[in-house]
mmCIF file of N, CA and C in Angstrom:
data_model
loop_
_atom_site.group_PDB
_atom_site.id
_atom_site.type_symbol
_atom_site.label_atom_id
_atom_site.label_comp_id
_atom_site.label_asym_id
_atom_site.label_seq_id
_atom_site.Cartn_x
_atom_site.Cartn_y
_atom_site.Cartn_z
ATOM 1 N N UNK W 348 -25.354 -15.595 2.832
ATOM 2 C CA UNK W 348 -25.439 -14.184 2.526
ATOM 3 C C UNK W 348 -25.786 -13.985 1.048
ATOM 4 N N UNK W 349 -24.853 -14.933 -0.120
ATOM 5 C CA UNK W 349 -25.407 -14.464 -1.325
ATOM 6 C C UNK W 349 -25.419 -16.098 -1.699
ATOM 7 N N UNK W 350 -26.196 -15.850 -2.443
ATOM 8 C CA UNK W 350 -27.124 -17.301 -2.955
ATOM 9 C C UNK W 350 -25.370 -17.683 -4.191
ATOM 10 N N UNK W 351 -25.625 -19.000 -4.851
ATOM 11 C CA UNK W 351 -25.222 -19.398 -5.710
ATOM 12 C C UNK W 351 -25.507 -18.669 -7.186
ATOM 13 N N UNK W 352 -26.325 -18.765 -7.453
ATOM 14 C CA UNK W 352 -26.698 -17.566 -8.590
ATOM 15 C C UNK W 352 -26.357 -16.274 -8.682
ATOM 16 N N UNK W 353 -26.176 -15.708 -7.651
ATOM 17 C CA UNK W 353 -25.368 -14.374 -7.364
ATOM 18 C C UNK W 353 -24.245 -14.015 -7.513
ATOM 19 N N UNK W 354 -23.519 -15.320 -7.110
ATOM 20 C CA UNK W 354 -21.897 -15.332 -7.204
ATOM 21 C C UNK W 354 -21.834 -15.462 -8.838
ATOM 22 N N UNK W 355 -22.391 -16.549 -9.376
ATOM 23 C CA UNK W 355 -21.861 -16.844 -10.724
ATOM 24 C C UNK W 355 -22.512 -15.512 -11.497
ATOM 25 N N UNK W 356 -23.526 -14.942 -11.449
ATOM 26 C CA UNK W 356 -23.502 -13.224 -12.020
ATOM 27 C C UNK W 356 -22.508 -12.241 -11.851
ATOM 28 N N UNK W 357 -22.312 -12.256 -10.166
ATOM 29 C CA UNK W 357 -21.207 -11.392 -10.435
ATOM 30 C C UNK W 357 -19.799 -11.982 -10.941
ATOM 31 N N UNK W 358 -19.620 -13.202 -10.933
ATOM 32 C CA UNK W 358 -17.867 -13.567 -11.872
ATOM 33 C C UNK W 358 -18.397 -13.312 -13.300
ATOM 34 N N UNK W 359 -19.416 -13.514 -13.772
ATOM 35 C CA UNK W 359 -19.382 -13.350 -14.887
ATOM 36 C C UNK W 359 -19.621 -12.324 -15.776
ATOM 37 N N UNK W 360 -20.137 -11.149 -14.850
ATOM 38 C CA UNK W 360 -20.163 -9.742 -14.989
ATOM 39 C C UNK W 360 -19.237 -9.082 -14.966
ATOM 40 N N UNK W 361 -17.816 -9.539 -13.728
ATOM 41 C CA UNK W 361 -16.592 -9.197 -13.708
ATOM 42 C C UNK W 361 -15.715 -9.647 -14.731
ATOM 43 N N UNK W 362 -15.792 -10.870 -15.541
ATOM 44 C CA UNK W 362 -14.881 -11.464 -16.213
ATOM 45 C C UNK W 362 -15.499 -10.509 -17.438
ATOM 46 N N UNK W 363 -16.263 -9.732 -18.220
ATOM 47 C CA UNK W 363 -17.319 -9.793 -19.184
ATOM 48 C C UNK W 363 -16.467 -8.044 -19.071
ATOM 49 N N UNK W 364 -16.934 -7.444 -18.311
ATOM 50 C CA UNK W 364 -16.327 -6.004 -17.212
ATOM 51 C C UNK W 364 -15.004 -6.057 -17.938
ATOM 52 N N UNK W 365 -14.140 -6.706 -17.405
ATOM 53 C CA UNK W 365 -12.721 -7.400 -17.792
ATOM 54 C C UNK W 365 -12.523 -6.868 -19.335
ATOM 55 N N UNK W 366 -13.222 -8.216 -19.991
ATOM 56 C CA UNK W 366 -12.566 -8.102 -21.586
ATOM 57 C C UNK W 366 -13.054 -6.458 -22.187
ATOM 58 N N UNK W 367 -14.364 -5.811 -21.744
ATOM 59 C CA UNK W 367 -14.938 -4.967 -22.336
ATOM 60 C C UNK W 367 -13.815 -3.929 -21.944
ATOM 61 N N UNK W 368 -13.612 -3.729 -20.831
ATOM 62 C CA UNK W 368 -12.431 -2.414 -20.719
ATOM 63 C C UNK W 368 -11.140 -2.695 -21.285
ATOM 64 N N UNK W 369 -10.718 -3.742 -21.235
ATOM 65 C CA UNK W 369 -9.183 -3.856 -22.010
ATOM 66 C C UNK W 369 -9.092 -3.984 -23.760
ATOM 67 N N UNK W 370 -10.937 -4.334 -24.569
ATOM 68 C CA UNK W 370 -10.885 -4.026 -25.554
ATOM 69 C C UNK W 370 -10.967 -2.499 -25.991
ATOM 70 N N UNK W 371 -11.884 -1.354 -25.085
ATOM 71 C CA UNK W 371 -12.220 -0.233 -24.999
ATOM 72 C C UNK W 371 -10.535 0.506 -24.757
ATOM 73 N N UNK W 372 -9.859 0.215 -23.751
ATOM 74 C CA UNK W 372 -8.549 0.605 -23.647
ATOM 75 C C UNK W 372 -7.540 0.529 -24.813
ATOM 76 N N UNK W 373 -7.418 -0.807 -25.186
ATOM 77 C CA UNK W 373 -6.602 -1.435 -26.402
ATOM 78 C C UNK W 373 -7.083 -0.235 -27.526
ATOM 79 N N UNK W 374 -7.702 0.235 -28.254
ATOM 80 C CA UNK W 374 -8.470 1.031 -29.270
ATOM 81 C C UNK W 374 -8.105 2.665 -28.585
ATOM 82 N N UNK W 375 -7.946 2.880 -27.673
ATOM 83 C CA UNK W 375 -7.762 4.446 -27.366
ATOM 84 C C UNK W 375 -6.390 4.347 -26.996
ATOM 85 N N UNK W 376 -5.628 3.342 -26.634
ATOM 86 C CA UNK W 376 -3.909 3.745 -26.146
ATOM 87 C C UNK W 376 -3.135 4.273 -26.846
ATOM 88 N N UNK W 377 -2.971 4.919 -28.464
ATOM 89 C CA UNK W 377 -2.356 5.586 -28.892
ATOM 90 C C UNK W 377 -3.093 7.224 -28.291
ATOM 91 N N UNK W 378 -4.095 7.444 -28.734
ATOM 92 C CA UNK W 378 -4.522 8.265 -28.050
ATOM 93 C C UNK W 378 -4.353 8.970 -26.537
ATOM 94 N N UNK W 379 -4.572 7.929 -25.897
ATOM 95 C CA UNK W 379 -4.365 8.123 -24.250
ATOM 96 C C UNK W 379 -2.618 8.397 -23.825
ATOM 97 N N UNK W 380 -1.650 7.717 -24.726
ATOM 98 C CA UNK W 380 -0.307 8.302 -24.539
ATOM 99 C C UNK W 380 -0.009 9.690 -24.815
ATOM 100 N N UNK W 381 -1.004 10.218 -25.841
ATOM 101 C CA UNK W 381 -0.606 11.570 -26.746
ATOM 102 C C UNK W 381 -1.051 12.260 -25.224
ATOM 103 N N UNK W 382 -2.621 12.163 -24.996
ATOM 104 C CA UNK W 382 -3.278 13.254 -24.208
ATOM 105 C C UNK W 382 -2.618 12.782 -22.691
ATOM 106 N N UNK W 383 -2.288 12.354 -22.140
ATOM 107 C CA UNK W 383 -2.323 11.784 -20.505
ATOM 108 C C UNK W 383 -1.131 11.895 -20.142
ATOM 109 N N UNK W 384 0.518 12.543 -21.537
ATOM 110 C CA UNK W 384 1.614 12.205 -21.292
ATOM 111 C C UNK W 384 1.641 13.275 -19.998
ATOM 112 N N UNK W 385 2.866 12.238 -18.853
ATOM 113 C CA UNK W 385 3.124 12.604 -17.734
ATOM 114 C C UNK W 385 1.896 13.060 -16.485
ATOM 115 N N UNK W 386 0.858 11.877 -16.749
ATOM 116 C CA UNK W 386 -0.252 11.694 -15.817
ATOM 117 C C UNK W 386 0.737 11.154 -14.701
ATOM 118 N N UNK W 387 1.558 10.118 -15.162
ATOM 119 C CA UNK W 387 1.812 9.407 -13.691
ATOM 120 C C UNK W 387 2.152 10.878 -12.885
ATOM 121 N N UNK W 388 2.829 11.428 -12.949
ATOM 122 C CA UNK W 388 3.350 12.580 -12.116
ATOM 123 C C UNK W 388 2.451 12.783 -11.239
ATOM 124 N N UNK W 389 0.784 13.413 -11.769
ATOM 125 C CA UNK W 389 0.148 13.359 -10.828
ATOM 126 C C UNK W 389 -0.364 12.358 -9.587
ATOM 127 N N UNK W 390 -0.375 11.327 -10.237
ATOM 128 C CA UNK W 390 -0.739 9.899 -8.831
ATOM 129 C C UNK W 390 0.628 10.016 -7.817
ATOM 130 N N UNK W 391 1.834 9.713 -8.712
ATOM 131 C CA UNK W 391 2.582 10.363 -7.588
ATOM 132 C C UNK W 391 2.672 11.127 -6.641
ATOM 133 N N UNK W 392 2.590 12.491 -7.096
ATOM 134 C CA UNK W 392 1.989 13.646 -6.069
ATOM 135 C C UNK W 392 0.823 13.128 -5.418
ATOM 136 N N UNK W 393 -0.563 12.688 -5.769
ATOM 137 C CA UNK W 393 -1.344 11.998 -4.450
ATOM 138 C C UNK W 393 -0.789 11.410 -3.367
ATOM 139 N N UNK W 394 -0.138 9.953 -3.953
ATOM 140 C CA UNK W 394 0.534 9.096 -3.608
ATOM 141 C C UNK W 394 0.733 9.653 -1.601
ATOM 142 N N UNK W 395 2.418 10.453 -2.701
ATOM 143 C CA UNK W 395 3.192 11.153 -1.883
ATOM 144 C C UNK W 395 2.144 11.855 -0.828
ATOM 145 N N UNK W 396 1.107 12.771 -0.959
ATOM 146 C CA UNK W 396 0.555 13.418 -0.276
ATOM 147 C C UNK W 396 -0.882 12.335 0.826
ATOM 148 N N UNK W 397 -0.681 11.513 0.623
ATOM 149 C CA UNK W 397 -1.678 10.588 1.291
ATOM 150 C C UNK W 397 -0.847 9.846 2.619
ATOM 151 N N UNK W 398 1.229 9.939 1.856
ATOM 152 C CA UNK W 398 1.799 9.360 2.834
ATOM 153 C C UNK W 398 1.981 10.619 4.070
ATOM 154 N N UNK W 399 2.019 11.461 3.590
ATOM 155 C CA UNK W 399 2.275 12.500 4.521
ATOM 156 C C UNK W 399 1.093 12.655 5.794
ATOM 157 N N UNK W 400 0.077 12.656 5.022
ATOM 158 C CA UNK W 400 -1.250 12.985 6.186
ATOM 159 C C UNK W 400 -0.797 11.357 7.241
ATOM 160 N N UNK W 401 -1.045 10.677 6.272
ATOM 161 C CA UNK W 401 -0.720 9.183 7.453
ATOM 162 C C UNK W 401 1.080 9.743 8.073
ATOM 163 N N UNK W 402 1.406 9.805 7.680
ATOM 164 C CA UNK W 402 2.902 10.126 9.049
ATOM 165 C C UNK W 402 2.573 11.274 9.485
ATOM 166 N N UNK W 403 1.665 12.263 9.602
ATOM 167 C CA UNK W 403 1.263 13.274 10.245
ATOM 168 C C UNK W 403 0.693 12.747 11.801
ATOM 169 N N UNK W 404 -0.203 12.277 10.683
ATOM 170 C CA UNK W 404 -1.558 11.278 12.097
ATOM 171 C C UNK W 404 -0.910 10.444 12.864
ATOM 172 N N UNK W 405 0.133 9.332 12.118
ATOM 173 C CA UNK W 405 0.895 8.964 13.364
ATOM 174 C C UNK W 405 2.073 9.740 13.728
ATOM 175 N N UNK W 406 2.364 10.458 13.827
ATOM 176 C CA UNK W 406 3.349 11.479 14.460
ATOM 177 C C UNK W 406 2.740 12.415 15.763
ATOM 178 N N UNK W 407 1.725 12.784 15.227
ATOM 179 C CA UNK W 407 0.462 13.651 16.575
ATOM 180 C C UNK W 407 -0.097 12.515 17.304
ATOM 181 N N UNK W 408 -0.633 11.209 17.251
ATOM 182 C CA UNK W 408 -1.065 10.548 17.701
ATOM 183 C C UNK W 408 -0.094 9.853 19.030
ATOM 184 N N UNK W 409 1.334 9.970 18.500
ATOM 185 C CA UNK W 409 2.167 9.741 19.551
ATOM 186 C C UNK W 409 2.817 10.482 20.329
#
């Protein structure tokens, strides 16, 4: 399906991917604490609301 050359592009695009976002991250995390305080709250609320539709669906389904 994917050749040898393909694979080693994409690990090395991913590993490369890798350092570039955690140096890009590392440099804005004082920042990103000031602006984002109490983001988790929101994933939570997804979270929570993604479990509901799934125990909905299996609740009607049975």
């Amino acid at each position: 399906m994917f050749t040898t050359g393909q694979w080693i592009f994409a690990a090395l695009f991913f590993i490369g991917f890798v350092i570039a976002m955690y140096f890009a991250y590392g440099r804005d995390k004082s920042l990103h604490q000031k602006v984002y305080k109490g983001s988790y709250k929101v994933l939570i609320a997804f979270l929570f609301f993604i479990l509901l539709l799934f125990v909905i669906k299996v609740t009607i389904k049975h």
